[in-house]
XYZ file of C-alpha atoms in Angstrom:
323
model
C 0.000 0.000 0.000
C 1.554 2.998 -0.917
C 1.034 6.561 0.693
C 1.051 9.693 -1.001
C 1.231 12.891 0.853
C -0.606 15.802 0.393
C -1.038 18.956 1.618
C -2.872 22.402 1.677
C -1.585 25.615 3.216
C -4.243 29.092 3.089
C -2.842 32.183 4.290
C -4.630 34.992 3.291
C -6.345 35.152 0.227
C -3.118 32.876 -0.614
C -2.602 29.133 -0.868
C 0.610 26.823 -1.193
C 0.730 23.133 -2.022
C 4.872 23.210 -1.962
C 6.279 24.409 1.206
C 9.341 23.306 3.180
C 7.987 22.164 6.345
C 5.515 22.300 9.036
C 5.948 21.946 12.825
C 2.780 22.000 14.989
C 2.609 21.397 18.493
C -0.699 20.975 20.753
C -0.609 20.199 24.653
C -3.398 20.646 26.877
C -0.657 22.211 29.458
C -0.445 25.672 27.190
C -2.706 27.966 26.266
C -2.008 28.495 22.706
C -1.062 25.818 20.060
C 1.339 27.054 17.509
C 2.753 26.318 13.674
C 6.111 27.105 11.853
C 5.551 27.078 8.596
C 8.996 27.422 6.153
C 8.635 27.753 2.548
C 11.785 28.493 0.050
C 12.354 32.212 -0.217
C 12.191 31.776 -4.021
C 8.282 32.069 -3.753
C 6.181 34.704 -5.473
C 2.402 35.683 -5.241
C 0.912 37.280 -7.384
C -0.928 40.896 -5.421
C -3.093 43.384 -7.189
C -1.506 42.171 -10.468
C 1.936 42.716 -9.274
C 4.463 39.394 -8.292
C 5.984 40.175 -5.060
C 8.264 38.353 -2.474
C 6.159 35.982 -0.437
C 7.465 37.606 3.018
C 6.300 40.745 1.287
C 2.516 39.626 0.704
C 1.733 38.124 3.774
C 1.086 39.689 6.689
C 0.635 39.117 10.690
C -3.023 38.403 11.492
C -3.598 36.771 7.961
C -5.799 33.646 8.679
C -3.836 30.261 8.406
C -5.669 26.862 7.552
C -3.335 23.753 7.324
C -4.461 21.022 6.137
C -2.654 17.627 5.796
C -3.314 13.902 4.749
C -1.986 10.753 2.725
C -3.842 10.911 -0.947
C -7.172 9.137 -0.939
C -6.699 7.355 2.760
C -6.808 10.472 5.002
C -7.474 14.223 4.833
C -7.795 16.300 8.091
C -7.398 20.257 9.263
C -4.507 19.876 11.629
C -4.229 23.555 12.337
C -6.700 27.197 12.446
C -5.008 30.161 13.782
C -3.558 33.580 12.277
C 0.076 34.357 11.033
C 2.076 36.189 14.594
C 5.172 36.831 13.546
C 7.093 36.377 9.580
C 10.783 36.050 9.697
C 12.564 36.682 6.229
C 14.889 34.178 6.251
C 16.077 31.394 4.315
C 13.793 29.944 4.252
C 11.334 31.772 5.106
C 9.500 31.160 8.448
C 5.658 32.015 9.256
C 5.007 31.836 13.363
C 1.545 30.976 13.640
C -1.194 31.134 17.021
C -4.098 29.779 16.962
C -7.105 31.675 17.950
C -6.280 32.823 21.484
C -4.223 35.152 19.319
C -7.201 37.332 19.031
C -7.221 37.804 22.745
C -3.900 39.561 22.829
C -5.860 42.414 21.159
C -8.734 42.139 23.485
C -8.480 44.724 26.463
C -10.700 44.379 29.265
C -11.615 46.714 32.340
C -13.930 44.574 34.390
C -14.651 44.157 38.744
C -16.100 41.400 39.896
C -16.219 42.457 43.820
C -18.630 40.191 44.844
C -18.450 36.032 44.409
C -18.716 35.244 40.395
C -18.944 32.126 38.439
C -15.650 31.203 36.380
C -18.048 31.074 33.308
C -18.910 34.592 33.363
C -15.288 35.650 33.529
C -14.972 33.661 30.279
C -18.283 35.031 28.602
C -16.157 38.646 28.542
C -12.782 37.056 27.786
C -14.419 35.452 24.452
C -17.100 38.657 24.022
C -17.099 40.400 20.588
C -14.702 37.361 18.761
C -15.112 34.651 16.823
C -14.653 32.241 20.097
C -16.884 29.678 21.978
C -16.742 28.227 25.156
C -16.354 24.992 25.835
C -19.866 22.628 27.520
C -17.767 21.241 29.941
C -16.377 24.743 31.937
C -16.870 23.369 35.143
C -18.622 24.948 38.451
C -16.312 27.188 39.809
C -17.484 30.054 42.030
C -13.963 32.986 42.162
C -14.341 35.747 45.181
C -13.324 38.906 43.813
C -12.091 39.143 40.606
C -10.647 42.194 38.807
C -9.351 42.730 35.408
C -7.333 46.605 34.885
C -6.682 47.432 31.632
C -5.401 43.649 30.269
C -5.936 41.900 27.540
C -8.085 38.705 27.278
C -4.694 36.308 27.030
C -3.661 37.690 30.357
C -6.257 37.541 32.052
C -6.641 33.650 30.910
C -2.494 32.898 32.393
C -3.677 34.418 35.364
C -6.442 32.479 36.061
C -4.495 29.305 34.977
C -1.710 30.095 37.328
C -3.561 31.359 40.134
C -6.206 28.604 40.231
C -3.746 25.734 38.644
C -6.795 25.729 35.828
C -5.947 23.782 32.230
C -6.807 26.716 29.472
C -6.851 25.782 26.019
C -8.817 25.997 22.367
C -10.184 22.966 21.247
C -10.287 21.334 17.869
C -13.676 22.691 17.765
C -12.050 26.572 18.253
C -13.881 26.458 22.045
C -12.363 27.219 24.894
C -11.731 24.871 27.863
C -11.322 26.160 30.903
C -11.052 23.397 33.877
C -9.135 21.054 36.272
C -5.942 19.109 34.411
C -7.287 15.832 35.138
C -11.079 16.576 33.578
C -9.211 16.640 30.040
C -9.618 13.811 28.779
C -12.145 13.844 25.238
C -13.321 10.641 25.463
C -11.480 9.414 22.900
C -9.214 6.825 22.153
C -6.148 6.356 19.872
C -4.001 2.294 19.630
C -0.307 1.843 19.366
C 1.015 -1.304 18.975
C 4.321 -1.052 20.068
C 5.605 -4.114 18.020
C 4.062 -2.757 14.739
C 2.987 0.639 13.472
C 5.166 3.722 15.397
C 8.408 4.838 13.853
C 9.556 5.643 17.037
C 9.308 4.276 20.311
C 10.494 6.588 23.239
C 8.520 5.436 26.291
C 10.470 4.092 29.466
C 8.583 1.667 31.650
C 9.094 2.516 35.666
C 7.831 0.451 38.786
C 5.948 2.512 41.135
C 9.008 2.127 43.215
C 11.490 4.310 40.825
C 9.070 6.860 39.332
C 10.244 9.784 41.911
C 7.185 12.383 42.122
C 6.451 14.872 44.603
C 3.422 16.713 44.416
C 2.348 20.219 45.590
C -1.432 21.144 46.900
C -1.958 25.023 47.114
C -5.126 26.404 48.755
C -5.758 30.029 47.526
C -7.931 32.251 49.640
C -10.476 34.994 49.138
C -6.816 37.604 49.829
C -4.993 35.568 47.115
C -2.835 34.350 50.569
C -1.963 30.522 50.117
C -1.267 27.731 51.883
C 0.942 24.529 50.652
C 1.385 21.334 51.426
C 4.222 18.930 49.558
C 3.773 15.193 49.328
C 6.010 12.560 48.043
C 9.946 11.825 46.993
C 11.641 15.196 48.573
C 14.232 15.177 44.959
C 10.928 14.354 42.770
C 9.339 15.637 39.520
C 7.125 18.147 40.871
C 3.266 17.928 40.045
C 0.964 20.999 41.061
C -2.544 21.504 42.122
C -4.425 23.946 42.965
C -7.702 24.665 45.390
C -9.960 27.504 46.234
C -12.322 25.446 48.261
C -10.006 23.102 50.850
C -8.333 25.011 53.261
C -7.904 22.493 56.159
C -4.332 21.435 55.885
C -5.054 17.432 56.645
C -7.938 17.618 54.056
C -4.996 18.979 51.559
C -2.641 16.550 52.958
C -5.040 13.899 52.223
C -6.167 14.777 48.430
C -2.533 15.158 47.738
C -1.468 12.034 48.846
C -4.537 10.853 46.447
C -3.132 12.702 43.535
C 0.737 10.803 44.018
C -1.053 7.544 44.298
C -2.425 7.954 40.533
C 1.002 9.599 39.714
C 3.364 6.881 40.717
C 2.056 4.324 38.781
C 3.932 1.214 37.717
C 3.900 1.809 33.244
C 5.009 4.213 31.115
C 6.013 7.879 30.548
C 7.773 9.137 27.380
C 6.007 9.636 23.709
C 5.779 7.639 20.431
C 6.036 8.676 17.535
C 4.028 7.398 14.486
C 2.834 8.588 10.999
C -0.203 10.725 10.075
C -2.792 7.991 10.822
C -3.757 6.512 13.253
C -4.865 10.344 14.269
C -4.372 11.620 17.810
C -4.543 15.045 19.524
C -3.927 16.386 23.285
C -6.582 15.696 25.330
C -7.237 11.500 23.906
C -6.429 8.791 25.539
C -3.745 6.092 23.929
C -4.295 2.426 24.192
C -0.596 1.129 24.384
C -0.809 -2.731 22.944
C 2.129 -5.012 23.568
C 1.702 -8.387 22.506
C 4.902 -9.719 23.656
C 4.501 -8.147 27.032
C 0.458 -8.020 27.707
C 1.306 -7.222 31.188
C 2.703 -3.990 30.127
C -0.422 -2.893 27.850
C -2.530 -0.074 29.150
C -4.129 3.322 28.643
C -2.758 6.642 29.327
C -3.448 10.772 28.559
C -2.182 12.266 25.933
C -1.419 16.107 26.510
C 0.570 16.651 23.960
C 1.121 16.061 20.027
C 3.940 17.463 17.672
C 3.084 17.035 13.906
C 5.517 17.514 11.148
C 5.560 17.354 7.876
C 8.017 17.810 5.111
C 9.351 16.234 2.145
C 11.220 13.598 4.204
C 7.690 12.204 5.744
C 4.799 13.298 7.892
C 4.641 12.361 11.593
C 3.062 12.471 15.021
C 4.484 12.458 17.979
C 2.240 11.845 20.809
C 3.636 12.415 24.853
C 1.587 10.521 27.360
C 1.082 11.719 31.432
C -0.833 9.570 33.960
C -1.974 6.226 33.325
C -6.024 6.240 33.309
């Protein structure tokens, strides 16, 4: 069976079928999923009648639609967003945000002094642009909330810092606003890792030496916090966040919960594999291991590279927690 690749760039009023390569990178840990785009500098549009330099044409905020697929077997929009930055190089390079770039240009003066629901923070964050919300913005009741001449993007990193919230655009263009571990889409991608990845980079760990140490922080209605640490003292450190638990055995206890599902006895890495089978942040990935059925399982995925140039197209898929 042989696989043909194909692919369709729009920026602008513009489209490209040739370009150099594509980078794009999606994790459910950052709020804003990016593309590099490179094309030979030898390109020319065509503008008003005139041929010009294709670094000359484009500019930042043009729309950006990348599609990419394997001719006849598999077609899919890996990426919406605008252009953010163009460097003239050689080649040349075209940054690329997705739609939270539209926030940056969004300023908002706004009090909340009395107790307000996280979902009406986010109904004026996405106000006035092409944005939806997510269904699944959880119940989540902030004391006191003001936002003094910033833009939408900022005030999104400081409620994900603040309240340890995941923030990030769907595949659908809605926004998700909620707790890390709530991610998951329901959906489910298979590996075998004896047949179809062209790389394998996952290490298998005991619970024993998978070192974590995780860290519970209880913000109050003064921003003041409280913190508790639980777990391997020279761990990887996992964060969490609470507005509601203030009682430091409660916090004690829930973290100690959390390390539990962290130290798990399976893997922690990425694979990487070609175009299909599809995946995206947010899935879960059914690891199949016929020689070693003990070691098959299912994990989250928050986070997926694809790349595609004339050498090949791939995926690269990093898992977290074992579900």
């Amino acid at each position: 069976m042989l696989f043909v690749l194909e692919s369709l760039v729009k920026i602008g009023a513009y489209e490209f079928n040739t370009i150099t390569s594509i980078e794009i990178t999606k994790s459910v840990d950052d709020l804003t999923d990016t593309a590099i785009i490179t094309m030979p500098a030898r390109f020319k549009v065509r503008k008003n009648g005139v041929l010009m330099d294709t670094d000359e044409a484009l500019k930042v905020g043009d729309p950006v639609t990348i599609t990419l697929g394997y001719e006849r077997y598999y077609s899919g929009i890996e990426f919406k967003g605008y252009v953010s930055k163009i460097n003239p190089k050689i080649p040349i390079e075209i940054i690329c945000e997705d739609a939270t770039w539209l926030f940056k240009r969004k300023n908002i003066n706004k009090a909340w002094n009395k107790p307000v629901q996280l979902k009406e923070i986010l109904q004026e964050v996405v106000k006035d642009t092409s944005i939806k919300l997510a269904a699944n913005i959880p119940e989540m009741k902030i004391d006191k909330f003001i936002i003094q001449n910033a833009n939408a993007n900022q005030v999104l990193q400081t409620l994900k810092s603040d309240y340890g919230l995941s923030i990030y655009l769907n595949d659908n263009e809605e926004l998700y606003v909620g707790l890390q571990q709530l991610n998951n889409i329901h959906q489910e991608v298979a590996y075998d890792l004896n047949y179809n990845l062209v790389e394998n980079n996952l290490e298998y760990k005991t619970e024993e030496s998978r070192k974590i140490k995780v860290r519970y922080t209880y913000i109050d209605k003064k921003n003041k916090k409280k913190t508790v640490e639980v777990g391997d003292p020279d761990g990887e450190v996992r964060t969490f966040h609470t507005s509601v638990i203030s009682d430091e055995a409660k916090l004690i206890e829930i973290a100690k919960a959390e390390l539990i599902k962290l130290k798990y006895e399976g893997f922690s890495g990425n694979v990487k594999s070609f175009l299909i089978p599809f995946a995206t942040r947010g899935m879960t990935a059914k690891l199949i291991n016929k020689l070693k059925p003990k070691q098959e399982g299912k994990y989250f995925i928050n986070k997926v590279v694809t790349t595609f140039s004339d050498q090949g197209a791939r995926r690269q898929a990093y898992i977290t927690n074992k579900l």
